[in-house]
């Protein structure tokens, strides 16, 4: 495994439905980044399938801790990650306001902070 690997979920006819990246952040720890599901495929359980695959892959790769982050406005993502076994471990205050030139809104909420979650594998 390199420092980061991209995993792709494809349909039977090789259409890309979703992706995620597993990034080694420090020894024994990996982070799921850039989870994405094709817009017309959202709400069908594919995001959960990707996250569960990432957990399995991180275990197979020998990691002991798996992390993930999402914006404070990502209500669906926060629920999904916790249902998959992640626990909130911290907040990176003003992450999005400092790192993105334009304000981000999701679910009518200004996305300012990064909510950090983690699980022991």
PDB file of C-alpha atoms in Angstrom:
ATOM      1  CA  UNK A   1       0.000   0.000   0.000  1.00  0.00           C
ATOM      2  CA  UNK A   2       1.235   3.474  -0.841  1.00  0.00           C
ATOM      3  CA  UNK A   3       0.554   6.425   1.433  1.00  0.00           C
ATOM      4  CA  UNK A   4      -2.875   6.764  -0.211  1.00  0.00           C
ATOM      5  CA  UNK A   5      -5.023   4.437  -2.271  1.00  0.00           C
ATOM      6  CA  UNK A   6      -8.247   5.219  -4.109  1.00  0.00           C
ATOM      7  CA  UNK A   7     -11.045   2.648  -4.155  1.00  0.00           C
ATOM      8  CA  UNK A   8     -13.847   2.718  -6.714  1.00  0.00           C
ATOM      9  CA  UNK A   9     -17.321   1.179  -6.542  1.00  0.00           C
ATOM     10  CA  UNK A  10     -18.536   0.266 -10.018  1.00  0.00           C
ATOM     11  CA  UNK A  11     -21.841  -0.998 -11.372  1.00  0.00           C
ATOM     12  CA  UNK A  12     -22.052  -4.235 -13.345  1.00  0.00           C
ATOM     13  CA  UNK A  13     -21.503  -2.213 -16.549  1.00  0.00           C
ATOM     14  CA  UNK A  14     -18.389  -0.492 -15.123  1.00  0.00           C
ATOM     15  CA  UNK A  15     -20.110   2.820 -14.324  1.00  0.00           C
ATOM     16  CA  UNK A  16     -18.407   4.552 -11.393  1.00  0.00           C
ATOM     17  CA  UNK A  17     -20.933   4.850  -8.561  1.00  0.00           C
ATOM     18  CA  UNK A  18     -18.716   5.944  -5.695  1.00  0.00           C
ATOM     19  CA  UNK A  19     -15.161   6.394  -4.494  1.00  0.00           C
ATOM     20  CA  UNK A  20     -13.084   6.917  -1.385  1.00  0.00           C
ATOM     21  CA  UNK A  21      -9.417   7.369  -0.542  1.00  0.00           C
ATOM     22  CA  UNK A  22      -7.635   5.627   2.315  1.00  0.00           C
ATOM     23  CA  UNK A  23      -4.700   7.767   3.478  1.00  0.00           C
ATOM     24  CA  UNK A  24      -2.003   6.672   5.917  1.00  0.00           C
ATOM     25  CA  UNK A  25      -1.647   9.659   8.254  1.00  0.00           C
ATOM     26  CA  UNK A  26       0.858   8.238  10.760  1.00  0.00           C
ATOM     27  CA  UNK A  27       2.126   4.804  11.784  1.00  0.00           C
ATOM     28  CA  UNK A  28      -0.811   2.526  12.591  1.00  0.00           C
ATOM     29  CA  UNK A  29      -3.400   5.140  11.599  1.00  0.00           C
ATOM     30  CA  UNK A  30      -5.297   5.641   8.377  1.00  0.00           C
ATOM     31  CA  UNK A  31      -7.959   8.172   7.393  1.00  0.00           C
ATOM     32  CA  UNK A  32     -10.891   7.823   5.022  1.00  0.00           C
ATOM     33  CA  UNK A  33     -10.955  10.929   2.849  1.00  0.00           C
ATOM     34  CA  UNK A  34     -13.029  12.114  -0.089  1.00  0.00           C
ATOM     35  CA  UNK A  35     -15.955   9.690   0.208  1.00  0.00           C
ATOM     36  CA  UNK A  36     -18.262  10.426  -2.716  1.00  0.00           C
ATOM     37  CA  UNK A  37     -21.307   8.769  -4.250  1.00  0.00           C
ATOM     38  CA  UNK A  38     -22.689   9.733  -7.642  1.00  0.00           C
ATOM     39  CA  UNK A  39     -25.547  12.155  -7.047  1.00  0.00           C
ATOM     40  CA  UNK A  40     -28.261  10.056  -8.707  1.00  0.00           C
ATOM     41  CA  UNK A  41     -27.147   7.021  -6.652  1.00  0.00           C
ATOM     42  CA  UNK A  42     -27.275   8.693  -3.221  1.00  0.00           C
ATOM     43  CA  UNK A  43     -29.667   7.376  -0.590  1.00  0.00           C
ATOM     44  CA  UNK A  44     -29.272   3.773  -1.752  1.00  0.00           C
ATOM     45  CA  UNK A  45     -26.765   2.565   0.848  1.00  0.00           C
ATOM     46  CA  UNK A  46     -23.674   2.978  -1.328  1.00  0.00           C
ATOM     47  CA  UNK A  47     -21.998   5.430   1.064  1.00  0.00           C
ATOM     48  CA  UNK A  48     -22.363   2.898   3.866  1.00  0.00           C
ATOM     49  CA  UNK A  49     -20.991   0.191   1.583  1.00  0.00           C
ATOM     50  CA  UNK A  50     -17.929   2.356   0.855  1.00  0.00           C
ATOM     51  CA  UNK A  51     -17.323   3.162   4.535  1.00  0.00           C
ATOM     52  CA  UNK A  52     -17.668  -0.488   5.573  1.00  0.00           C
ATOM     53  CA  UNK A  53     -15.258  -1.483   2.799  1.00  0.00           C
ATOM     54  CA  UNK A  54     -12.792   1.140   4.057  1.00  0.00           C
ATOM     55  CA  UNK A  55     -13.007  -0.276   7.586  1.00  0.00           C
ATOM     56  CA  UNK A  56     -12.382  -3.781   6.285  1.00  0.00           C
ATOM     57  CA  UNK A  57      -9.535  -2.603   4.041  1.00  0.00           C
ATOM     58  CA  UNK A  58      -7.844  -0.674   6.861  1.00  0.00           C
ATOM     59  CA  UNK A  59      -7.979  -3.777   9.074  1.00  0.00           C
ATOM     60  CA  UNK A  60      -6.581  -5.918   6.252  1.00  0.00           C
ATOM     61  CA  UNK A  61      -3.775  -3.396   5.751  1.00  0.00           C
ATOM     62  CA  UNK A  62      -2.825  -3.721   9.433  1.00  0.00           C
ATOM     63  CA  UNK A  63      -3.960  -0.338  10.750  1.00  0.00           C
ATOM     64  CA  UNK A  64      -5.027  -0.024  14.392  1.00  0.00           C
ATOM     65  CA  UNK A  65      -6.943   3.241  14.160  1.00  0.00           C
ATOM     66  CA  UNK A  66      -9.195   4.617  11.438  1.00  0.00           C
ATOM     67  CA  UNK A  67     -10.248   8.257  11.263  1.00  0.00           C
ATOM     68  CA  UNK A  68     -12.713  10.275   9.212  1.00  0.00           C
ATOM     69  CA  UNK A  69     -13.875  13.872   9.197  1.00  0.00           C
ATOM     70  CA  UNK A  70     -16.887  15.792   7.959  1.00  0.00           C
ATOM     71  CA  UNK A  71     -18.293  19.277   8.154  1.00  0.00           C
ATOM     72  CA  UNK A  72     -20.479  20.374  11.047  1.00  0.00           C
ATOM     73  CA  UNK A  73     -23.365  20.688   8.558  1.00  0.00           C
ATOM     74  CA  UNK A  74     -23.002  17.109   7.283  1.00  0.00           C
ATOM     75  CA  UNK A  75     -25.892  15.726   9.313  1.00  0.00           C
ATOM     76  CA  UNK A  76     -26.318  12.623   7.150  1.00  0.00           C
ATOM     77  CA  UNK A  77     -22.599  11.901   7.123  1.00  0.00           C
ATOM     78  CA  UNK A  78     -22.323  12.270  10.910  1.00  0.00           C
ATOM     79  CA  UNK A  79     -25.152   9.783  11.353  1.00  0.00           C
ATOM     80  CA  UNK A  80     -23.691   7.331   8.847  1.00  0.00           C
ATOM     81  CA  UNK A  81     -20.217   7.368  10.356  1.00  0.00           C
ATOM     82  CA  UNK A  82     -21.535   6.824  13.876  1.00  0.00           C
ATOM     83  CA  UNK A  83     -23.799   3.975  12.685  1.00  0.00           C
ATOM     84  CA  UNK A  84     -20.662   2.370  11.208  1.00  0.00           C
ATOM     85  CA  UNK A  85     -18.918   2.508  14.598  1.00  0.00           C
ATOM     86  CA  UNK A  86     -17.017   5.808  14.570  1.00  0.00           C
ATOM     87  CA  UNK A  87     -17.028   8.081  17.635  1.00  0.00           C
ATOM     88  CA  UNK A  88     -16.555  11.826  17.682  1.00  0.00           C
ATOM     89  CA  UNK A  89     -13.063  12.642  18.920  1.00  0.00           C
ATOM     90  CA  UNK A  90     -12.669  16.341  18.236  1.00  0.00           C
ATOM     91  CA  UNK A  91     -13.463  19.475  16.293  1.00  0.00           C
ATOM     92  CA  UNK A  92     -11.154  21.448  13.999  1.00  0.00           C
ATOM     93  CA  UNK A  93     -12.700  24.868  14.554  1.00  0.00           C
ATOM     94  CA  UNK A  94     -12.964  27.130  11.467  1.00  0.00           C
ATOM     95  CA  UNK A  95     -11.432  24.438   9.218  1.00  0.00           C
ATOM     96  CA  UNK A  96     -13.671  25.276   6.270  1.00  0.00           C
ATOM     97  CA  UNK A  97     -13.639  29.050   6.722  1.00  0.00           C
ATOM     98  CA  UNK A  98      -9.825  29.040   6.790  1.00  0.00           C
ATOM     99  CA  UNK A  99      -9.287  26.555   3.934  1.00  0.00           C
ATOM    100  CA  UNK A 100     -11.982  27.417   1.388  1.00  0.00           C
ATOM    101  CA  UNK A 101     -12.376  30.807  -0.308  1.00  0.00           C
ATOM    102  CA  UNK A 102     -16.190  30.672  -0.536  1.00  0.00           C
ATOM    103  CA  UNK A 103     -18.633  29.874   2.283  1.00  0.00           C
ATOM    104  CA  UNK A 104     -20.062  26.346   2.202  1.00  0.00           C
ATOM    105  CA  UNK A 105     -23.682  25.647   3.151  1.00  0.00           C
ATOM    106  CA  UNK A 106     -25.225  22.225   3.596  1.00  0.00           C
ATOM    107  CA  UNK A 107     -28.698  21.491   4.957  1.00  0.00           C
ATOM    108  CA  UNK A 108     -29.120  25.253   5.362  1.00  0.00           C
ATOM    109  CA  UNK A 109     -26.212  25.319   7.854  1.00  0.00           C
ATOM    110  CA  UNK A 110     -22.991  27.262   7.382  1.00  0.00           C
ATOM    111  CA  UNK A 111     -20.239  24.642   7.314  1.00  0.00           C
ATOM    112  CA  UNK A 112     -17.413  26.098   9.404  1.00  0.00           C
ATOM    113  CA  UNK A 113     -15.919  23.311  11.515  1.00  0.00           C
ATOM    114  CA  UNK A 114     -14.533  19.848  10.759  1.00  0.00           C
ATOM    115  CA  UNK A 115     -15.955  17.159  13.034  1.00  0.00           C
ATOM    116  CA  UNK A 116     -13.300  14.473  13.571  1.00  0.00           C
ATOM    117  CA  UNK A 117     -14.296  10.846  14.245  1.00  0.00           C
ATOM    118  CA  UNK A 118     -12.237   7.756  14.964  1.00  0.00           C
ATOM    119  CA  UNK A 119     -12.475   4.031  15.652  1.00  0.00           C
ATOM    120  CA  UNK A 120     -10.127   1.406  17.003  1.00  0.00           C
ATOM    121  CA  UNK A 121      -9.772  -1.509  14.605  1.00  0.00           C
TER     122      UNK A 121
END
